[in-house]
Short mmCIF file of N, CA, C and O in Angstrom, two decimals:
data_model
loop_
_atom_site.label_atom_id
_atom_site.label_comp_id
_atom_site.label_asym_id
_atom_site.label_seq_id
_atom_site.Cartn_x
_atom_site.Cartn_y
_atom_site.Cartn_z
N MET A 1 -20.80 -0.55 9.02
CA MET A 1 -20.13 -0.70 7.76
C MET A 1 -18.76 -1.32 7.97
O MET A 1 -18.08 -1.04 8.95
N PHE A 2 -18.32 -2.15 7.06
CA PHE A 2 -17.01 -2.80 7.10
C PHE A 2 -15.96 -1.84 6.55
O PHE A 2 -16.22 -1.09 5.61
N ALA A 3 -14.76 -1.86 7.13
CA ALA A 3 -13.70 -0.96 6.69
C ALA A 3 -12.35 -1.65 6.71
O ALA A 3 -12.18 -2.69 7.37
N LEU A 4 -11.41 -1.07 5.99
CA LEU A 4 -10.01 -1.52 5.98
C LEU A 4 -9.14 -0.39 6.49
O LEU A 4 -9.41 0.78 6.20
N THR A 5 -8.08 -0.73 7.21
CA THR A 5 -7.09 0.28 7.53
C THR A 5 -6.25 0.50 6.27
O THR A 5 -6.20 -0.38 5.39
N PRO A 6 -5.58 1.64 6.15
CA PRO A 6 -4.70 1.85 4.99
C PRO A 6 -3.63 0.77 4.86
O PRO A 6 -3.29 0.35 3.75
N THR A 7 -3.11 0.29 5.98
CA THR A 7 -2.09 -0.76 5.95
C THR A 7 -2.65 -2.06 5.38
O THR A 7 -2.02 -2.74 4.58
N ALA A 8 -3.86 -2.42 5.80
CA ALA A 8 -4.50 -3.63 5.28
C ALA A 8 -4.79 -3.48 3.79
O ALA A 8 -4.56 -4.41 3.01
N ALA A 9 -5.28 -2.32 3.38
CA ALA A 9 -5.58 -2.08 1.96
C ALA A 9 -4.31 -2.23 1.12
O ALA A 9 -4.34 -2.82 0.04
N GLU A 10 -3.20 -1.71 1.63
CA GLU A 10 -1.93 -1.82 0.90
C GLU A 10 -1.50 -3.28 0.75
O GLU A 10 -1.08 -3.71 -0.33
N GLN A 11 -1.62 -4.06 1.81
CA GLN A 11 -1.23 -5.48 1.75
C GLN A 11 -2.16 -6.27 0.82
O GLN A 11 -1.70 -7.15 0.09
N ILE A 12 -3.44 -5.97 0.84
CA ILE A 12 -4.39 -6.65 -0.04
C ILE A 12 -4.11 -6.29 -1.49
O ILE A 12 -4.14 -7.16 -2.37
N ALA A 13 -3.80 -5.03 -1.76
CA ALA A 13 -3.47 -4.61 -3.13
C ALA A 13 -2.23 -5.35 -3.63
O ALA A 13 -2.18 -5.77 -4.78
N ARG A 14 -1.24 -5.51 -2.76
CA ARG A 14 -0.03 -6.27 -3.14
C ARG A 14 -0.37 -7.71 -3.47
O ARG A 14 0.10 -8.27 -4.45
N ALA A 15 -1.20 -8.33 -2.63
CA ALA A 15 -1.61 -9.71 -2.86
C ALA A 15 -2.42 -9.83 -4.15
O ALA A 15 -2.28 -10.80 -4.90
N ALA A 16 -3.27 -8.85 -4.43
CA ALA A 16 -4.09 -8.87 -5.64
C ALA A 16 -3.20 -8.80 -6.88
O ALA A 16 -3.48 -9.47 -7.88
N ASP A 17 -2.13 -8.02 -6.81
CA ASP A 17 -1.21 -7.90 -7.94
C ASP A 17 -0.51 -9.22 -8.24
O ASP A 17 -0.09 -9.47 -9.36
N GLU A 18 -0.41 -10.09 -7.23
CA GLU A 18 0.27 -11.37 -7.39
C GLU A 18 -0.66 -12.51 -7.82
O GLU A 18 -0.21 -13.62 -8.04
N GLN A 19 -1.97 -12.23 -7.92
CA GLN A 19 -2.94 -13.27 -8.28
C GLN A 19 -2.82 -13.65 -9.76
O GLN A 19 -2.89 -12.78 -10.61
N PRO A 20 -2.64 -14.95 -10.05
CA PRO A 20 -2.62 -15.37 -11.44
C PRO A 20 -4.03 -15.33 -12.03
O PRO A 20 -5.01 -15.65 -11.35
N ASP A 21 -4.14 -14.90 -13.27
CA ASP A 21 -5.43 -14.89 -13.97
C ASP A 21 -6.52 -14.15 -13.19
O ASP A 21 -7.68 -14.54 -13.23
N ALA A 22 -6.15 -13.11 -12.50
CA ALA A 22 -7.11 -12.42 -11.65
C ALA A 22 -7.92 -11.37 -12.40
O ALA A 22 -8.87 -10.83 -11.85
N GLY A 23 -7.57 -11.05 -13.62
CA GLY A 23 -8.28 -10.01 -14.32
C GLY A 23 -7.81 -8.65 -13.86
O GLY A 23 -6.80 -8.52 -13.18
N PRO A 24 -8.57 -7.61 -14.19
CA PRO A 24 -8.11 -6.26 -13.90
C PRO A 24 -8.09 -5.91 -12.41
O PRO A 24 -7.20 -5.24 -11.95
N GLN A 25 -9.06 -6.34 -11.63
CA GLN A 25 -9.12 -5.99 -10.21
C GLN A 25 -9.75 -7.14 -9.42
O GLN A 25 -10.96 -7.27 -9.39
N PRO A 26 -8.93 -7.98 -8.78
CA PRO A 26 -9.51 -9.06 -7.96
C PRO A 26 -10.36 -8.47 -6.84
O PRO A 26 -10.08 -7.40 -6.31
N MET A 27 -11.43 -9.20 -6.50
CA MET A 27 -12.33 -8.76 -5.44
C MET A 27 -12.08 -9.63 -4.21
O MET A 27 -11.94 -10.84 -4.31
N LEU A 28 -12.03 -8.97 -3.06
CA LEU A 28 -11.77 -9.68 -1.81
C LEU A 28 -13.09 -10.03 -1.13
O LEU A 28 -13.89 -9.15 -0.83
N ARG A 29 -13.31 -11.33 -0.91
CA ARG A 29 -14.48 -11.76 -0.15
C ARG A 29 -14.08 -11.82 1.32
O ARG A 29 -13.06 -12.40 1.67
N VAL A 30 -14.89 -11.19 2.17
CA VAL A 30 -14.70 -11.23 3.61
C VAL A 30 -15.93 -11.91 4.19
O VAL A 30 -17.06 -11.59 3.81
N ALA A 31 -15.70 -12.85 5.10
CA ALA A 31 -16.81 -13.63 5.65
C ALA A 31 -16.67 -13.77 7.16
O ALA A 31 -15.58 -13.66 7.72
N ALA A 32 -17.79 -14.01 7.80
CA ALA A 32 -17.82 -14.28 9.23
C ALA A 32 -18.94 -15.27 9.50
O ALA A 32 -19.96 -15.27 8.81
N LYS A 33 -18.72 -16.13 10.48
CA LYS A 33 -19.76 -17.08 10.88
C LYS A 33 -19.55 -17.43 12.34
O LYS A 33 -18.48 -17.23 12.90
N ILE A 34 -20.60 -17.97 12.93
CA ILE A 34 -20.54 -18.44 14.31
C ILE A 34 -20.16 -19.92 14.26
O ILE A 34 -20.85 -20.72 13.63
N ASP A 35 -19.07 -20.28 14.92
CA ASP A 35 -18.63 -21.68 14.97
C ASP A 35 -19.65 -22.47 15.79
O ASP A 35 -19.96 -22.11 16.93
N GLU A 36 -20.16 -23.54 15.20
CA GLU A 36 -21.21 -24.32 15.86
C GLU A 36 -20.71 -25.05 17.10
O GLU A 36 -21.47 -25.30 18.02
N SER A 37 -19.42 -25.38 17.15
CA SER A 37 -18.92 -26.16 18.28
C SER A 37 -18.71 -25.33 19.54
O SER A 37 -18.93 -25.82 20.64
N ASP A 38 -18.29 -24.07 19.40
CA ASP A 38 -18.01 -23.28 20.60
C ASP A 38 -18.62 -21.89 20.61
O ASP A 38 -18.43 -21.12 21.55
N GLY A 39 -19.35 -21.53 19.56
CA GLY A 39 -20.02 -20.24 19.52
C GLY A 39 -19.12 -19.06 19.23
O GLY A 39 -19.56 -17.92 19.27
N GLU A 40 -17.86 -19.31 18.92
CA GLU A 40 -16.92 -18.23 18.60
C GLU A 40 -17.22 -17.66 17.23
O GLU A 40 -17.68 -18.36 16.33
N LEU A 41 -16.93 -16.39 17.07
CA LEU A 41 -17.05 -15.74 15.77
C LEU A 41 -15.77 -16.02 14.99
O LEU A 41 -14.68 -15.75 15.47
N VAL A 42 -15.92 -16.59 13.79
CA VAL A 42 -14.79 -16.99 12.95
C VAL A 42 -14.81 -16.14 11.69
O VAL A 42 -15.86 -15.97 11.07
N TYR A 43 -13.65 -15.62 11.32
CA TYR A 43 -13.51 -14.77 10.13
C TYR A 43 -12.73 -15.49 9.05
O TYR A 43 -11.91 -16.36 9.33
N GLY A 44 -12.97 -15.07 7.81
CA GLY A 44 -12.20 -15.59 6.69
C GLY A 44 -12.17 -14.57 5.58
O GLY A 44 -12.97 -13.64 5.54
N MET A 45 -11.21 -14.75 4.67
CA MET A 45 -11.10 -13.85 3.54
C MET A 45 -10.32 -14.52 2.43
O MET A 45 -9.53 -15.42 2.66
N GLY A 46 -10.58 -14.08 1.20
CA GLY A 46 -9.88 -14.58 0.03
C GLY A 46 -10.44 -13.94 -1.22
O GLY A 46 -11.53 -13.38 -1.20
N PHE A 47 -9.70 -14.01 -2.30
CA PHE A 47 -10.16 -13.43 -3.56
C PHE A 47 -11.23 -14.33 -4.15
O PHE A 47 -11.13 -15.55 -4.11
N ASP A 48 -12.28 -13.72 -4.72
CA ASP A 48 -13.43 -14.47 -5.19
C ASP A 48 -14.16 -13.67 -6.26
O ASP A 48 -13.87 -12.49 -6.48
N ASP A 49 -15.14 -14.32 -6.89
CA ASP A 49 -16.00 -13.66 -7.86
C ASP A 49 -17.27 -13.19 -7.15
O ASP A 49 -17.72 -13.81 -6.17
N GLU A 50 -17.88 -12.15 -7.68
CA GLU A 50 -19.11 -11.62 -7.12
C GLU A 50 -20.26 -12.61 -7.35
O GLU A 50 -20.37 -13.22 -8.41
N ARG A 51 -21.11 -12.74 -6.33
CA ARG A 51 -22.32 -13.56 -6.42
C ARG A 51 -23.54 -12.64 -6.40
O ARG A 51 -23.45 -11.48 -6.01
N GLU A 52 -24.66 -13.18 -6.77
CA GLU A 52 -25.88 -12.39 -6.99
C GLU A 52 -26.26 -11.49 -5.82
O GLU A 52 -26.59 -10.33 -6.01
N ASP A 53 -26.26 -11.99 -4.61
CA ASP A 53 -26.76 -11.22 -3.47
C ASP A 53 -25.66 -10.53 -2.65
O ASP A 53 -25.93 -10.01 -1.56
N ASP A 54 -24.42 -10.54 -3.13
CA ASP A 54 -23.32 -9.94 -2.39
C ASP A 54 -23.49 -8.44 -2.22
O ASP A 54 -23.95 -7.74 -3.13
N LEU A 55 -23.06 -7.95 -1.08
CA LEU A 55 -22.85 -6.53 -0.87
C LEU A 55 -21.46 -6.23 -1.40
O LEU A 55 -20.51 -6.94 -1.07
N VAL A 56 -21.33 -5.22 -2.25
CA VAL A 56 -20.03 -4.85 -2.81
C VAL A 56 -19.67 -3.47 -2.27
O VAL A 56 -20.43 -2.51 -2.44
N LEU A 57 -18.54 -3.39 -1.59
CA LEU A 57 -18.06 -2.15 -1.01
C LEU A 57 -16.72 -1.77 -1.62
O LEU A 57 -15.97 -2.64 -2.05
N ASP A 58 -16.43 -0.49 -1.61
CA ASP A 58 -15.10 -0.03 -1.95
C ASP A 58 -14.47 0.42 -0.63
O ASP A 58 -14.93 1.38 -0.02
N ALA A 59 -13.46 -0.29 -0.20
CA ALA A 59 -12.80 0.03 1.06
C ALA A 59 -11.34 0.32 0.78
O ALA A 59 -10.56 -0.59 0.48
N GLY A 60 -10.98 1.57 0.80
CA GLY A 60 -9.59 1.95 0.54
C GLY A 60 -9.16 1.60 -0.87
O GLY A 60 -8.00 1.27 -1.10
N GLY A 61 -10.10 1.65 -1.82
CA GLY A 61 -9.79 1.32 -3.20
C GLY A 61 -9.81 -0.17 -3.49
O GLY A 61 -9.53 -0.59 -4.61
N ILE A 62 -10.16 -0.98 -2.51
CA ILE A 62 -10.23 -2.44 -2.66
C ILE A 62 -11.70 -2.84 -2.75
O ILE A 62 -12.48 -2.51 -1.84
N PRO A 63 -12.11 -3.54 -3.82
CA PRO A 63 -13.49 -4.02 -3.86
C PRO A 63 -13.68 -5.19 -2.90
O PRO A 63 -12.94 -6.17 -2.94
N ILE A 64 -14.65 -5.05 -2.00
CA ILE A 64 -14.93 -6.05 -0.97
C ILE A 64 -16.29 -6.68 -1.24
O ILE A 64 -17.27 -5.98 -1.50
N LEU A 65 -16.35 -8.01 -1.15
CA LEU A 65 -17.60 -8.77 -1.30
C LEU A 65 -17.99 -9.32 0.06
O LEU A 65 -17.16 -9.92 0.75
N ILE A 66 -19.26 -9.14 0.43
CA ILE A 66 -19.76 -9.69 1.68
C ILE A 66 -21.12 -10.32 1.40
O ILE A 66 -22.02 -9.67 0.88
N SER A 67 -21.27 -11.59 1.77
CA SER A 67 -22.54 -12.29 1.55
C SER A 67 -23.58 -11.78 2.54
O SER A 67 -23.25 -11.24 3.60
N PRO A 68 -24.87 -11.96 2.20
CA PRO A 68 -25.93 -11.52 3.12
C PRO A 68 -25.79 -12.14 4.52
O PRO A 68 -26.05 -11.48 5.51
N HIS A 69 -25.36 -13.40 4.60
CA HIS A 69 -25.21 -14.07 5.89
C HIS A 69 -24.14 -13.40 6.76
O HIS A 69 -24.29 -13.29 7.97
N SER A 70 -23.06 -12.93 6.15
CA SER A 70 -21.95 -12.34 6.90
C SER A 70 -22.16 -10.87 7.23
O SER A 70 -21.50 -10.34 8.14
N GLN A 71 -23.04 -10.20 6.52
CA GLN A 71 -23.20 -8.76 6.70
C GLN A 71 -23.45 -8.33 8.14
O GLN A 71 -22.75 -7.45 8.65
N PRO A 72 -24.41 -8.93 8.87
CA PRO A 72 -24.63 -8.46 10.24
C PRO A 72 -23.45 -8.76 11.16
O PRO A 72 -23.19 -8.02 12.10
N LEU A 73 -22.72 -9.82 10.89
CA LEU A 73 -21.59 -10.19 11.74
C LEU A 73 -20.37 -9.31 11.49
O LEU A 73 -19.49 -9.20 12.34
N LEU A 74 -20.31 -8.68 10.32
CA LEU A 74 -19.18 -7.82 9.98
C LEU A 74 -19.48 -6.33 10.16
O LEU A 74 -18.62 -5.49 9.91
N GLU A 75 -20.70 -6.01 10.60
CA GLU A 75 -21.07 -4.62 10.82
C GLU A 75 -20.11 -3.98 11.82
O GLU A 75 -19.82 -4.56 12.87
N ASN A 76 -19.60 -2.80 11.48
CA ASN A 76 -18.67 -2.04 12.33
C ASN A 76 -17.36 -2.77 12.60
O ASN A 76 -16.74 -2.59 13.66
N THR A 77 -16.94 -3.62 11.67
CA THR A 77 -15.67 -4.33 11.78
C THR A 77 -14.64 -3.66 10.88
O THR A 77 -14.97 -3.23 9.78
N THR A 78 -13.41 -3.63 11.36
CA THR A 78 -12.29 -3.09 10.58
C THR A 78 -11.24 -4.18 10.42
O THR A 78 -10.86 -4.83 11.40
N LEU A 79 -10.77 -4.37 9.20
CA LEU A 79 -9.69 -5.30 8.92
C LEU A 79 -8.39 -4.52 8.95
O LEU A 79 -8.23 -3.52 8.25
N ASP A 80 -7.46 -4.97 9.78
CA ASP A 80 -6.16 -4.33 9.94
C ASP A 80 -5.07 -5.32 9.57
O ASP A 80 -5.30 -6.53 9.51
N PHE A 81 -3.89 -4.82 9.33
CA PHE A 81 -2.69 -5.63 9.11
C PHE A 81 -1.70 -5.12 10.13
O PHE A 81 -1.23 -3.98 10.03
N ALA A 82 -1.41 -5.93 11.14
CA ALA A 82 -0.64 -5.44 12.28
C ALA A 82 0.46 -6.42 12.68
O ALA A 82 0.38 -7.62 12.40
N GLU A 83 1.44 -5.87 13.38
CA GLU A 83 2.52 -6.69 13.92
C GLU A 83 2.02 -7.32 15.22
O GLU A 83 1.73 -6.63 16.19
N VAL A 84 1.89 -8.66 15.23
CA VAL A 84 1.36 -9.37 16.39
C VAL A 84 2.47 -9.89 17.31
O VAL A 84 2.24 -10.22 18.45
N ALA A 85 3.67 -9.97 16.76
CA ALA A 85 4.88 -10.33 17.50
C ALA A 85 6.03 -9.69 16.72
O ALA A 85 5.85 -9.34 15.55
N PRO A 86 7.17 -9.50 17.34
CA PRO A 86 8.27 -8.86 16.61
C PRO A 86 8.55 -9.54 15.27
O PRO A 86 8.83 -10.74 15.21
N GLY A 87 8.35 -8.77 14.19
CA GLY A 87 8.59 -9.27 12.84
C GLY A 87 7.50 -10.15 12.27
O GLY A 87 7.62 -10.65 11.16
N GLU A 88 6.41 -10.36 13.00
CA GLU A 88 5.31 -11.21 12.53
C GLU A 88 4.06 -10.36 12.32
O GLU A 88 3.48 -9.84 13.27
N PHE A 89 3.64 -10.24 11.07
CA PHE A 89 2.48 -9.44 10.71
C PHE A 89 1.34 -10.34 10.26
O PHE A 89 1.57 -11.34 9.58
N GLN A 90 0.11 -9.99 10.64
CA GLN A 90 -1.07 -10.76 10.26
C GLN A 90 -2.25 -9.81 10.07
O GLN A 90 -2.29 -8.72 10.62
N PHE A 91 -3.23 -10.30 9.29
CA PHE A 91 -4.50 -9.59 9.20
C PHE A 91 -5.29 -9.87 10.48
O PHE A 91 -5.33 -11.00 10.96
N ILE A 92 -5.90 -8.82 11.02
CA ILE A 92 -6.66 -8.93 12.25
C ILE A 92 -7.99 -8.21 12.07
O ILE A 92 -8.02 -7.08 11.58
N PHE A 93 -9.08 -8.85 12.46
CA PHE A 93 -10.40 -8.24 12.43
C PHE A 93 -10.64 -7.59 13.79
O PHE A 93 -10.51 -8.23 14.82
N ARG A 94 -11.01 -6.30 13.77
CA ARG A 94 -11.21 -5.55 15.02
C ARG A 94 -12.63 -4.98 15.07
O ARG A 94 -13.17 -4.60 14.05
N GLY A 95 -13.17 -4.91 16.28
CA GLY A 95 -14.48 -4.30 16.48
C GLY A 95 -15.60 -5.20 16.03
O GLY A 95 -15.45 -6.40 15.91
N GLY A 96 -16.74 -4.58 15.79
CA GLY A 96 -17.92 -5.33 15.33
C GLY A 96 -18.37 -6.35 16.35
O GLY A 96 -18.04 -6.27 17.54
N CYS A 97 -19.14 -7.27 15.92
CA CYS A 97 -19.65 -8.44 16.67
C CYS A 97 -20.09 -8.10 18.09
O CYS A 97 -19.79 -8.84 19.01
N THR A 98 -20.80 -7.02 18.27
CA THR A 98 -21.23 -6.66 19.62
C THR A 98 -22.19 -7.68 20.21
O THR A 98 -22.09 -8.01 21.37
N GLU A 99 -23.10 -8.19 19.43
CA GLU A 99 -24.05 -9.19 19.90
C GLU A 99 -24.44 -10.14 18.77
O GLU A 99 -25.59 -10.20 18.37
N PRO A 100 -23.48 -10.91 18.23
CA PRO A 100 -23.88 -11.84 17.18
C PRO A 100 -24.82 -12.90 17.73
O PRO A 100 -24.64 -13.33 18.87
N PRO A 101 -25.80 -13.30 16.95
CA PRO A 101 -26.76 -14.28 17.43
C PRO A 101 -26.06 -15.57 17.83
O PRO A 101 -25.22 -16.08 17.12
N ALA A 102 -26.39 -16.09 19.00
CA ALA A 102 -25.90 -17.36 19.51
C ALA A 102 -24.40 -17.38 19.79
O ALA A 102 -23.84 -18.44 20.01
N ALA A 103 -23.75 -16.25 19.76
CA ALA A 103 -22.31 -16.24 20.02
C ALA A 103 -22.05 -16.19 21.51
O ALA A 103 -22.67 -15.45 22.24
N LYS A 104 -21.07 -16.99 21.95
CA LYS A 104 -20.66 -16.96 23.35
C LYS A 104 -19.64 -15.85 23.57
O LYS A 104 -19.58 -15.28 24.64
N SER A 105 -18.82 -15.61 22.56
CA SER A 105 -17.84 -14.54 22.67
C SER A 105 -17.42 -14.11 21.29
O SER A 105 -17.73 -14.76 20.30
N CYS A 106 -16.69 -13.02 21.22
CA CYS A 106 -16.19 -12.56 19.95
C CYS A 106 -14.92 -11.78 20.19
O CYS A 106 -14.61 -11.42 21.30
N GLY A 107 -14.16 -11.55 19.12
CA GLY A 107 -12.94 -10.79 19.28
C GLY A 107 -12.17 -10.72 17.99
O GLY A 107 -12.70 -11.01 16.93
N SER A 108 -10.91 -10.38 18.11
CA SER A 108 -10.07 -10.26 16.93
C SER A 108 -9.64 -11.63 16.47
O SER A 108 -9.45 -12.55 17.27
N CYS A 109 -9.46 -11.77 15.21
CA CYS A 109 -9.00 -13.02 14.63
C CYS A 109 -7.54 -12.85 14.23
O CYS A 109 -7.21 -11.93 13.49
N SER A 110 -6.68 -13.67 14.74
CA SER A 110 -5.28 -13.57 14.34
C SER A 110 -4.81 -14.83 13.64
O SER A 110 -3.77 -14.85 13.02
N GLY A 111 -5.55 -15.91 13.72
CA GLY A 111 -5.12 -17.14 13.06
C GLY A 111 -6.05 -17.52 11.94
O GLY A 111 -7.25 -17.37 12.04
N GLY A 112 -5.50 -18.00 10.85
CA GLY A 112 -6.30 -18.48 9.74
C GLY A 112 -6.99 -17.40 8.94
O GLY A 112 -7.89 -17.69 8.18
N CYS A 113 -6.59 -16.19 9.10
CA CYS A 113 -7.26 -15.11 8.41
C CYS A 113 -6.34 -14.39 7.44
O CYS A 113 -6.68 -13.35 6.94
N SER A 114 -5.20 -14.92 7.22
CA SER A 114 -4.26 -14.21 6.32
C SER A 114 -4.51 -14.55 4.88
O SER A 114 -5.31 -15.31 4.51
#
């Protein structure tokens, strides 16, 4: 199951409050895929609308959308918001991806995931 740390949930809630025309509760889409060029597991996230086959989770009071394709890649993954350098905070994906199909390696995402 996908999870958020309390710190990540707080940062996402702040970002949701700043969304223009977001309605009552913006939903966060979390995605993962295997990069075709190097086999790395790549993560992404952003506010989105629910689609027909999405898995909808409540993680720390934040509605999370995960497409069927991303579900196995995000199994047992936790989204955190952590200090990666003094004064520099980013969203980081931790855990999960024990054996994604065709992946050469996997790990935390610190770039392009904010």
